[in-house]
Structure formats: structure tokens, C-alpha cells
Amino acid sequence: MNRRVLHIARNTFREAVRDRVLYNLIAFALLMSGAAILVGQISIDIERLVVINLGLTAVSLFGVVIAIFIGIGLVSKEIDRRTLYTILTRPVRRWEFITGKFFGLAGTLLVNTLCMAVGVFAALLYVSHRFQRADGWVLVALYFIVLQFLIITALALLFSAFSTPLMSAVFAFALFVVGCFSEDLRGFAAMAHGAEKWLATAAAYVIPNFSALNVITSVAHGQPVSGQLVLYNTIYALIYVLMALSGAVLIFERRNLK
Amino acid sequence: MPAIEILGLEKTYHVGFWRKQAKRALHPLQLTVAEGEIFGFLGPNGAGKTTTIKMLMGLVFPSGGTARVLGGSISDPAVRAQVGFLPEQPYFYDYLTARELLEYYGQLSGIPGQERRQKVKAMLERVGLGEAGNVQLRKFSKGMLQRVGIAQAILHDPKIVIFDEPMSGLDPMGRREVRDLIEQLKQEGKTVFFSTHILSDAEALCDRVAILHQGQLRGVGAVAELTANVQGKIELIWSGTTAPAALKAISAELHVSGDTVRAVLAEDRQESALDILKQSGLRLISLTPVRSSLEDYFVSQVGPDKISAGAGS
């Protein structure tokens, strides 16, 4: 990786750590240990199902909140505080700054997710007393959750490149919610006619397909995830991230830093 | 080759909800800064100094014209590597220590590891922050932050240093230190371009100055050249406690202290004033020419109303 991108990414990660972003892990640890103890007492034969469902949903929600609320400030906060002036007047290109910021937050989310994954598996071990072969699919679900984070981070950066933090948060969160129901949108497009069909189909393609990246329920039931889906989701997420980041760079390249 | 060439640089902002209202921040500006000189960019607040500097640094895109730094474009990273910049009222990542911040900027400027560590240490000592290197910037005073700002601007040993209001918010000692540092930079062969509205600093330091007002260049040249064209003034002191009415009408200033009266008036009114004093039977004590200062020139170009607005900021 370009060294300047790497330095900016490392500093973004350091900022998140020093701003105590990883403190959310404490809340997550409390949630998981509380849930594991409670489930162990009241559930019969469905402890695994409940722990995986609850654990992965919590990993997803905690990460999405971090991705949106830090992502929207990655550029706008630097402009507001004018910290950007002493960065972009060095031999740093604007695309390097955007890319570095993206990788910095992506790295923060990855470390956060890894720590949470350890918590989920610890809770699983507590309720099941041993790991099963099907628990391996939890790793695939976690991988898909990380892909979701990458898309949301890129979108938050895109909005942050031209909008206020509040509006960026609204846009990013709205897209996340709509994206979670994108399969329904595709179903609606298939049934609609005329202009409605055209609009719904266009929206279904533009909005990130978070439905396809959510395999929590099937994994909780021990169902395998196909290699094809892993491949398609990986390619889809990478293309989406690339497009959102390219948009952010194109906007930011033309932006006056008043 | 000039260090900085500003060739018709201009900026118009579009304001209002529909962005239809045009507001001109800078009229086409022509300016050349030679290598190795200290150049002062003067003007009251809102004159367009910061806009010009931001365009020069590639932070704001011009509506017209162009600028060349060391013969190249500022959009070229190789040119930016030769320039150090201190923004107005700088703010830095306050979760970092001064040492970490300078390390980070050194990395972005491409200074290799061992050399970078040595430079950071030496720079912290140079700006008087050797003891505070490991303190987080959120605990720094405004003056200390300004020192960090200067340190980051010259860390990579640039050929040109651009400071936007470097003395702003500093106490007299701090201002003195910045002045000394600018002089040291000149002795090291660097070109220093700085904006200020503190005229005494510019007069003491600059080889040449440019005066900007309402986005337009009002004058450029050496301080002596500029002040030579300002209409001279004289100071008259006579015995007494009052001034004749005719003298009051032609005097710029009148001060009564004890049993003497002092009047400052334009040089071309000297003969009339002496006649009035003679006719009134007053005894003249002294007649002294008043040396024109940069402030006089500034007032003649900008107007006293704008100066008082600028000095208050």
C-alpha cells in the first residue's frame, strides 16, 4: 500500500482508539455474558440458536453505529477543525487522504469485530460446552458483517465529502435500513409494471444489498453458506466500496476548503 | 526564478440559497515574491489575504488566473514538498502529543525514519517545546499550539515558508520569538511569505510588502519606497493652553498638555500654520518633520475605519 495512505490509516485508527471507540467492547462483553448466563438458565436445546442470533446481531449493530458515526466525521470534522490544511499542503494527494481514512476506519472496525467474535465464541462455548462443526459458519456470517461495514464506511465517507455530518448520518442510516430490505424491494420490482417497475428495479440496484450479506438466521440454524454466495458477496462488496470511494474522491477533489 | 508568482489569481464565491449572488473575494492579483526575501502580505480582516494564501496552497480553487511556486504548480506533490505552511489559528489532532504530531507530519513529508526522529527532537528544542514533547496537544496553550504550528511548517526544511497570521493571538514575548525565527529562516536562505495585520511586525521584518484591501491590491514594494510617497506631516509645539481657531481648522491632531500645545498637520500647510501662530502672538517652541510610517501608508490606502476594525480582531 502507498506509504502515505498507510500513515493516514494508522493515524485514523489511533484517533479511534484514543477517542475510546473500542470502549463499546465493554458494553458488548456485558451483553454477551449476561445473555449467555440467562439463555443457559431458561432455554432448552435452543441456546446455540439464541446466542448466535443475539451475538451476531449485536456485532452488526455495534459496528454499523461506529461505521456511520465515525465515518460521517472522517472528512467533515477535519474540514471544520481545519486539521486538513496541514495535511493537504504536504505531498499528500486528496485521493490518498480519502483512501487512508477509509482503511483507518475499516481497520478499527475489523479489530472491533475480531474482539466481538471472540466474545460470541466464548458465549457459545459457555452454553454448548463444546464447539460444533456448524459453528464454523459463524465465521462466514462475521465475514459478511465486515463486508457490510466496509460498504457503510465507504457510503458514510461519500456523504461526508459533500454534506453536513447530520445529513450524512441520516443518509447513511436510511440507506442501511432500506438496504436490509433490498430483497423485498427486488420482489416488489418483479411484481410491478411500467414506471414503477423501472424505478423499483433502479432503486434495487443502487441501494446496497445488505439482505444478501445477512446470513445470521441460517447460520444460527446450522445451515451451510455456499461458496458461490461468499464469492458473489465479496465481489459485490468490493465493487460497491470502490464505486462509493471513487464518488467520494471525485467530489472531494473539487471541493474548496474555505 | 521567482519563489512565488501570482498571475491574475482571482476568486468569486457564489452565495445565497440558490448560489446566484456572486461575491468577489479577490480581484485579479499580480504579485511576485523573489527567492530569499521576507514578504509581508498586509490588509485588514476580510481583505482577501487568507483566500489568496489558500489558493496558493491548493486548498481553494481560483475562479481565474494561476500561481506558480518555484516555477511549478502547487498541485504537484514535489512542489508541495518544498513548501511549509502555517494556517491561521491552527488546530491540530489534540489526541496526539507534540512529538507524535511532528512524527506524523514527517512521515507524510517523506522524511526517512532515523532522520525524522532527529529532526523532530531538534525542532521541538528549536521552538521551545523540548520539555512538552510528550504532552497531548489538548493540554497546550494557544501560544504553544502556534509554536507546534511553526515547527510542523519548517520540519521538512522547505525552501518557501508561508505563514498566515503567525503572530495572531501571541503575547509580546511570543511575537518577538516568531519575529526572530522569521529572521533566522531568511538567514538560512528561505523565502518567507506571511500575512499579518500587525503593521509594526511587517515594518520591522519585511524586505517588501503588499497591501490588499477589499480583494484588491493597493500597493506593493519595499517599505521605504511605499512610505516615501505618503504626504509628509509636521509637528508644531508652542507655548500656551489654547489653539487659534484658524489653526484648529487645518490641523489633523491637537493635544494640550500643561502649558504647551502640540499640533500635527500636513507638510503643505506649514507656511499657513506659522503665519497663524505669528498673527496670534504665540511663541513657537519647535517644528519637527514626522517620518512617514508603514501605518501612514496603510491608512492612506485602506482608510482609518478599516484599520480599527482589523486591529480589534
XYZ file of C-alpha atoms in Angstrom:
571
model
C 0.000 0.000 0.000
C 1.062 3.582 -0.687
C 3.009 4.735 2.410
C 1.097 7.994 2.830
C -2.218 6.103 2.730
C -0.808 3.755 5.353
C 0.285 6.626 7.624
C -3.142 8.307 7.354
C -4.884 4.978 8.027
C -2.702 4.353 11.078
C -3.444 7.802 12.440
C -7.187 7.337 11.883
C -7.018 4.042 13.802
C -5.025 5.736 16.575
C -7.635 8.517 16.785
C -10.455 5.979 17.161
C -8.580 4.118 19.886
C -7.720 7.313 21.800
C -11.271 8.602 21.434
C -12.262 5.420 23.280
C -14.296 3.992 20.413
C -13.250 0.465 21.413
C -14.913 1.016 24.793
C -18.074 -0.289 23.106
C -16.460 -3.716 23.575
C -17.154 -3.462 27.294
C -20.885 -2.995 26.620
C -20.737 -5.904 24.175
C -18.916 -8.158 26.654
C -21.517 -7.381 29.329
C -24.338 -8.084 26.867
C -22.867 -11.393 25.734
C -22.013 -12.669 29.207
C -25.431 -11.638 30.530
C -27.183 -13.264 27.559
C -25.166 -16.479 27.855
C -25.958 -16.858 31.557
C -29.644 -16.035 31.048
C -30.068 -18.298 27.996
C -28.330 -21.144 29.805
C -30.980 -20.953 32.515
C -34.178 -20.508 30.503
C -33.641 -22.174 27.105
C -33.850 -25.853 26.324
C -31.912 -27.023 23.241
C -32.006 -23.618 21.574
C -29.163 -21.976 23.495
C -26.897 -22.101 20.428
C -29.573 -20.550 18.221
C -30.237 -17.701 20.644
C -26.569 -16.935 21.353
C -25.595 -16.879 17.649
C -28.612 -14.783 16.691
C -28.149 -12.324 19.530
C -24.338 -12.217 19.283
C -24.123 -11.657 15.527
C -26.954 -9.103 15.535
C -25.163 -7.198 18.299
C -21.846 -7.363 16.375
C -23.647 -5.980 13.329
C -25.479 -3.181 15.155
C -22.480 -2.030 17.215
C -20.341 -1.965 14.070
C -22.921 -0.146 11.958
C -23.292 2.567 14.591
C -19.498 3.007 14.748
C -19.149 2.958 10.938
C -21.827 5.624 10.493
C -20.996 7.933 13.362
C -17.237 7.893 12.845
C -17.458 7.621 9.065
C -19.508 10.799 8.679
C -16.929 12.799 10.616
C -13.866 11.449 8.830
C -13.771 14.312 6.329
C -16.175 16.942 7.703
C -14.544 17.009 11.145
C -11.135 17.543 9.543
C -12.540 20.439 7.494
C -14.377 22.013 10.444
C -11.336 21.801 12.699
C -9.020 22.803 9.843
C -6.663 19.891 10.616
C -6.871 19.073 6.918
C -4.971 22.216 5.906
C -1.646 20.976 7.228
C -2.179 17.531 5.658
C -3.192 18.505 2.126
C -0.465 21.144 1.873
C 2.093 18.342 2.205
C 2.909 15.948 -0.639
C -0.389 14.159 0.019
C -2.963 13.796 -2.763
C -6.624 14.154 -1.924
C -7.410 10.576 -3.000
C -4.683 9.328 -0.666
C -6.334 11.160 2.216
C -9.782 9.658 1.474
C -8.358 6.161 0.988
C -6.266 6.397 4.150
C -9.288 7.495 6.154
C -11.294 4.568 4.766
C -8.658 1.993 5.639
C -8.187 3.523 9.089
C -11.844 3.137 9.999
C -12.047 -0.252 8.276
C -9.104 -1.381 10.420
C -10.823 -0.095 13.570
C -13.995 -1.988 12.689
C -12.033 -5.149 11.885
C -10.256 -5.120 15.257
C -13.571 -4.365 16.967
C -15.294 -7.246 15.148
C -12.446 -9.675 15.946
C -12.754 -8.874 19.647
C -16.533 -9.279 19.478
C -16.140 -12.565 17.582
C -14.047 -13.893 20.458
C -16.918 -12.883 22.774
C -19.521 -14.668 20.629
C -17.479 -17.884 20.551
C -16.817 -17.668 24.287
C -20.595 -17.373 24.912
C -21.196 -20.296 22.528
C -18.686 -22.424 24.402
C -20.314 -21.460 27.687
C -23.806 -22.564 26.624
C -22.823 -25.614 24.482
C -19.723 -26.714 26.494
C -18.049 -27.636 23.163
C -17.723 -26.305 19.621
C -19.618 -27.975 16.779
C -18.625 -28.280 13.145
C -21.507 -25.933 12.169
C -20.035 -23.168 14.361
C -17.548 -22.583 11.559
C -20.321 -20.925 9.537
C -20.461 -18.220 12.205
C -17.091 -17.077 10.840
C -18.653 -16.711 7.374
C -21.507 -14.667 8.848
C -18.937 -12.480 10.605
C -17.069 -12.071 7.317
C -20.295 -10.871 5.654
C -20.876 -8.454 8.532
C -17.385 -6.999 7.936
C -18.284 -6.597 4.238
C -21.381 -4.655 5.352
C -19.186 -2.402 7.493
C -16.904 -1.683 4.551
C -19.866 -0.647 2.380
C -21.348 1.559 5.111
C -17.976 3.179 5.836
C -17.485 3.966 2.132
C -21.023 5.393 1.926
C -20.531 7.498 5.070
C -17.301 8.848 3.565
C -19.112 9.608 0.302
C -21.836 11.594 2.089
C -19.275 13.226 4.358
C -17.426 14.546 1.270
C -20.283 16.893 0.350
C -22.805 17.065 3.190
C -23.068 18.077 6.830
C -22.450 15.391 9.490
C -26.132 15.326 10.464
C -27.383 14.872 6.912
C -24.625 12.326 6.214
C -25.767 10.305 9.242
C -29.384 10.447 8.072
C -28.444 9.383 4.506
C -26.159 6.562 5.657
C -28.579 5.213 8.245
C -31.524 5.414 5.814
C -29.535 3.515 3.188
C -28.603 0.865 5.754
C -32.233 0.344 6.769
C -33.505 0.281 3.171
C -30.578 -1.958 2.190
C -31.614 -4.507 4.823
C -34.944 -4.834 2.969
C -33.466 -4.788 -0.534
C -34.717 -8.355 -1.257
C -38.262 -7.099 -0.656
C -37.572 -4.196 -2.991
C -36.427 -6.645 -5.681
C -39.568 -8.697 -5.091
C -41.694 -5.582 -5.480
C -39.834 -4.672 -8.696
C -40.575 -8.116 -10.113
C -44.303 -7.689 -9.490
C -44.627 -4.015 -10.535
C -45.399 -2.674 -14.002
C -44.412 0.352 -16.105
C -42.613 3.245 -14.476
C -42.974 1.708 -11.005
C -41.125 -1.401 -12.148
C -38.398 0.685 -13.734
C -37.978 2.861 -10.630
C -38.052 -0.056 -8.186
C -35.516 -2.012 -10.262
C -33.197 1.025 -10.469
C -33.501 1.592 -6.698
C -32.861 -2.103 -6.013
C -29.595 -1.917 -7.966
C -28.408 1.381 -6.480
C -29.208 0.602 -2.839
C -26.662 -1.719 -1.203
C -27.983 -5.236 -0.909
C -27.494 -5.893 2.801
C -30.088 -8.706 2.695
C -27.661 -10.889 0.752
C -24.969 -10.133 3.329
C -27.157 -11.218 6.227
C -26.901 -14.982 6.848
C -27.293 -14.780 10.625
C -30.562 -16.752 10.819
C -29.439 -19.587 8.547
C -26.071 -19.851 10.314
C -27.829 -19.905 13.693
C -29.783 -22.936 12.419
C -26.535 -24.626 11.432
C -27.178 -24.301 7.688
C -24.072 -24.011 5.486
C -23.305 -20.980 3.316
C -22.445 -21.730 -0.314
C -19.005 -20.852 -1.659
C -20.726 -19.154 -4.580
C -22.508 -16.724 -2.230
C -19.216 -15.970 -0.479
C -17.598 -15.211 -3.834
C -20.512 -13.128 -5.150
C -20.855 -11.159 -1.930
C -17.114 -10.458 -1.837
C -17.086 -9.190 -5.428
C -20.295 -7.208 -4.855
C -18.945 -5.518 -1.704
C -15.598 -4.691 -3.307
C -17.266 -3.134 -6.367
C -19.692 -1.174 -4.186
C -16.899 0.110 -1.938
C -14.785 1.048 -4.953
C -17.652 2.980 -6.535
C -18.576 4.821 -3.314
C -14.934 5.697 -2.641
C -14.459 6.862 -6.236
C -17.507 9.113 -5.814
C -16.106 10.486 -2.553
C -12.739 11.178 -4.201
C -14.340 12.847 -7.253
C -16.354 15.182 -5.024
C -13.512 15.868 -2.616
C -11.034 16.602 -5.435
C -13.213 19.561 -6.472
C -14.087 20.823 -3.018
C -12.945 24.246 -1.852
C -11.648 24.093 1.716
C -12.856 27.501 2.881
C 13.351 32.127 -10.895
C 10.853 33.824 -8.535
C 9.820 31.824 -5.474
C 6.148 32.702 -5.926
C 4.392 34.117 -8.987
C 0.735 35.052 -8.725
C -0.591 35.622 -12.225
C -4.066 37.139 -12.233
C -5.361 34.917 -9.458
C -8.978 35.759 -8.621
C -11.817 34.282 -6.601
C -15.559 34.764 -6.711
C -17.841 32.893 -4.334
C -21.473 32.247 -5.125
C -23.590 32.784 -2.035
C -27.262 32.602 -1.090
C -29.652 29.650 -1.122
C -29.543 29.263 -4.920
C -25.915 30.416 -5.084
C -26.869 33.076 -7.620
C -25.360 36.011 -5.760
C -21.719 36.490 -6.710
C -19.334 37.758 -4.037
C -15.863 38.679 -5.182
C -13.265 37.766 -2.575
C -10.236 38.595 -4.721
C -9.868 40.712 -7.849
C -7.210 39.566 -10.364
C -3.950 39.741 -8.425
C -0.443 40.055 -9.860
C 2.396 39.524 -7.412
C 5.929 38.177 -7.500
C 7.986 37.121 -4.499
C 11.716 36.728 -5.067
C 13.719 33.861 -3.604
C 15.215 34.562 -0.194
C 13.075 37.591 0.677
C 10.684 38.152 3.544
C 7.427 39.306 2.029
C 4.579 40.727 4.082
C 1.021 40.412 2.887
C -0.962 43.109 4.666
C -4.576 44.079 4.875
C -7.476 44.424 7.282
C -9.675 41.443 8.108
C -11.707 40.316 5.128
C -9.258 41.849 2.645
C -8.691 38.513 0.881
C -5.305 37.564 2.376
C -6.323 34.116 3.594
C -8.220 33.393 0.364
C -5.086 34.229 -1.630
C -2.918 32.030 0.577
C -5.393 29.152 0.375
C -5.408 29.390 -3.421
C -1.634 29.488 -3.389
C -1.612 26.298 -1.291
C -4.208 24.495 -3.413
C -6.860 24.405 -0.679
C -9.237 26.699 -2.583
C -9.533 26.644 -6.361
C -9.266 30.005 -8.159
C -12.062 31.357 -10.360
C -9.387 32.618 -12.733
C -5.656 33.100 -13.116
C -2.890 30.885 -11.913
C 0.015 30.735 -9.471
C 3.452 29.221 -9.727
C 5.565 28.176 -6.777
C 9.271 27.595 -7.517
C 8.285 27.543 -11.172
C 5.807 24.695 -10.778
C 2.204 24.109 -9.832
C 1.229 23.648 -6.186
C -0.882 20.668 -7.287
C 2.412 18.845 -7.874
C 3.369 16.953 -4.666
C 7.066 17.526 -5.464
C 6.452 21.300 -5.283
C 4.422 20.967 -2.069
C 7.358 19.088 -0.525
C 9.359 22.329 -0.877
C 6.761 24.479 0.888
C 5.949 24.808 4.585
C 2.569 26.194 5.618
C 1.131 27.508 8.854
C -2.628 28.210 8.652
C -4.317 30.980 10.612
C -5.213 29.904 14.167
C -4.015 26.352 13.592
C -5.738 23.386 15.187
C -4.075 20.010 15.346
C -5.040 16.473 16.307
C -5.341 17.063 20.025
C -5.208 13.357 20.918
C -1.559 13.306 19.765
C 1.477 14.550 21.647
C 3.612 17.240 20.017
C 6.237 14.599 19.209
C 3.687 12.220 17.664
C 2.195 15.030 15.580
C 5.568 16.070 14.195
C 6.436 12.398 13.565
C 3.191 12.038 11.607
C 3.832 15.157 9.518
C 7.402 13.993 8.958
C 6.087 10.668 7.656
C 3.672 12.426 5.295
C 6.524 14.634 4.067
C 8.553 11.508 3.291
C 11.386 12.083 5.781
C 13.121 8.713 6.465
C 12.833 7.168 9.963
C 16.155 7.900 11.701
C 16.486 11.378 10.163
C 12.857 12.106 11.079
C 13.328 11.266 14.742
C 16.403 13.506 14.929
C 14.619 16.361 13.159
C 11.570 16.117 15.411
C 13.751 16.247 18.515
C 15.752 19.208 17.200
C 12.619 21.050 16.068
C 10.908 20.659 19.447
C 14.009 22.185 21.055
C 14.134 24.979 18.478
C 10.568 26.136 19.156
C 10.997 25.789 22.910
C 8.859 22.681 23.365
C 11.626 20.235 24.277
C 10.079 19.606 27.699
C 6.493 19.388 26.404
C 7.138 16.944 23.552
C 5.275 14.102 25.235
C 2.261 16.132 26.344
C -1.022 15.762 24.438
C -1.879 18.850 22.392
C -5.260 19.208 24.117
C -3.300 20.425 27.141
C -1.400 23.083 25.156
C -1.987 26.851 25.401
C -2.643 28.909 22.287
C 0.938 30.119 22.195
C 2.276 26.570 22.475
C -0.007 25.447 19.633
C 1.364 28.277 17.500
C 4.880 27.001 18.189
C 3.833 23.485 17.162
C 2.346 25.029 14.014
C 5.606 26.733 13.168
C 7.543 23.542 13.921
C 5.415 21.471 11.531
C 5.777 24.114 8.823
C 9.584 24.044 8.820
C 10.194 20.435 9.911
C 10.875 19.186 6.380
C 13.340 22.015 5.649
C 11.230 23.702 2.935
C 12.564 26.362 0.552
C 9.461 28.523 0.974
C 7.568 29.123 4.200
C 4.042 30.550 4.082
C 2.578 31.750 7.374
C -1.000 33.011 7.683
C -1.138 35.474 10.604
C 1.768 33.878 12.539
C 1.669 36.482 15.336
C -2.075 36.274 15.864
C -3.021 35.679 19.481
C 0.550 35.703 20.765
C 1.785 37.718 23.725
C 4.639 40.246 23.168
C 7.305 37.640 24.005
C 5.726 35.126 21.649
C 5.598 37.720 18.867
C 9.248 38.560 19.450
C 10.199 34.877 19.198
C 8.275 34.459 15.934
C 9.960 37.572 14.528
C 13.384 36.164 15.477
C 12.508 32.850 13.892
C 11.423 34.506 10.632
C 14.739 36.362 10.539
C 16.606 33.103 11.162
C 14.710 31.483 8.278
C 15.815 34.299 5.978
C 19.411 33.815 7.100
C 19.068 30.140 6.193
C 18.166 31.266 2.665
C 14.453 30.516 2.845
C 11.721 32.633 1.321
C 9.152 33.732 3.887
C 5.709 34.915 2.810
C 3.445 35.873 5.674
C 0.163 37.667 6.125
C -0.472 39.955 9.040
C -2.448 42.936 10.146
C 0.171 43.890 12.732
C 1.969 46.605 10.790
C 4.888 47.091 13.165
C 5.905 43.446 12.665
C 5.772 43.819 8.903
C 7.735 47.076 9.019
C 10.426 45.530 11.201
C 10.797 42.307 9.221
C 9.839 42.612 5.579
C 12.008 43.269 2.569
C 8.825 44.040 0.648
C 5.132 44.201 1.436
C 1.891 44.136 -0.494
C -1.292 45.772 0.764
C -4.605 44.206 -0.038
C -7.972 45.822 0.634
C -11.416 44.559 -0.332
C -9.814 41.947 -2.564
C -7.718 44.472 -4.488
C -4.000 45.131 -4.425
C -3.440 48.694 -3.188
C 0.330 48.805 -3.204
C 3.455 46.679 -3.358
C 7.112 47.428 -2.768
C 9.789 47.981 -0.148
C 8.526 49.755 2.982
C 10.818 52.775 2.307
C 9.543 53.097 -1.280
C 5.926 52.984 -0.209
C 6.243 55.439 2.645
C 8.266 57.877 0.506
C 5.139 58.690 -1.465
C 2.995 59.412 1.573
C 2.338 63.117 2.078
C 4.652 64.258 4.876
C 3.484 65.694 8.191
C 4.948 68.212 10.577
C 4.620 68.629 14.318
C 4.354 72.133 15.813
C 4.720 72.868 19.522
C 4.079 76.300 21.031
C 3.628 77.867 24.479
C 0.065 78.334 25.609
C -3.057 76.478 26.626
C -5.267 77.116 23.597
C -5.052 76.900 19.815
C -6.240 79.659 17.456
C -9.496 78.742 15.675
C -7.834 79.095 12.254
C -5.175 76.527 13.247
C -7.799 74.112 14.579
C -9.379 74.156 11.119
C -6.213 72.971 9.337
C -4.734 70.618 11.975
C -5.057 66.852 11.848
C -4.471 66.464 15.585
C -4.311 68.857 18.545
C -3.071 67.995 22.052
C -2.849 70.312 25.066
C -0.524 69.263 27.879
C 0.404 71.631 30.699
C 1.422 74.971 29.204
C 2.261 73.678 25.715
C 0.107 72.793 22.718
C 1.093 70.228 20.044
C -0.422 70.139 16.550
C 0.204 67.643 13.749
C -0.669 68.813 10.252
C 0.110 68.200 6.602
C 3.503 69.410 5.389
C 1.959 71.718 2.762
C 0.127 73.657 5.483
C 3.359 74.593 7.248
C 3.538 78.225 5.989
C -0.128 78.942 6.785
C 0.258 77.481 10.292
C 3.353 79.582 11.030
C 1.526 82.706 9.814
C -1.442 81.974 12.106
C 0.839 81.466 15.129
C 2.686 84.724 14.336
C -0.554 86.701 13.930
C -1.847 85.275 17.216
C 1.313 86.293 19.014
C 2.115 82.770 20.158
C 5.702 81.637 20.764
C 6.781 78.666 18.658
C 8.901 76.119 20.577
C 9.598 73.558 17.860
C 8.774 72.469 14.303
C 9.631 68.822 13.517
C 9.003 66.763 10.350
C 7.215 63.491 11.219
C 8.645 60.380 9.497
C 6.029 58.513 7.459
C 5.482 55.011 8.752
C 4.010 51.952 7.073
C 0.911 52.667 9.112
C 0.559 56.080 7.421
C 0.826 54.420 4.040
C -1.631 51.751 5.108
C -4.115 54.383 6.283
C -3.735 56.294 3.033
C -4.584 53.142 1.065
C -7.142 51.492 3.275
C -8.711 54.184 5.444
C -8.825 54.519 9.230
C -12.239 52.871 9.544
C -10.902 49.548 8.278
C -7.798 49.704 10.427
C -9.757 49.983 13.620
C -11.899 47.032 12.526
C -8.793 44.972 11.775
C -6.954 45.904 14.954
C -9.853 44.757 17.049
C -9.650 41.179 15.812
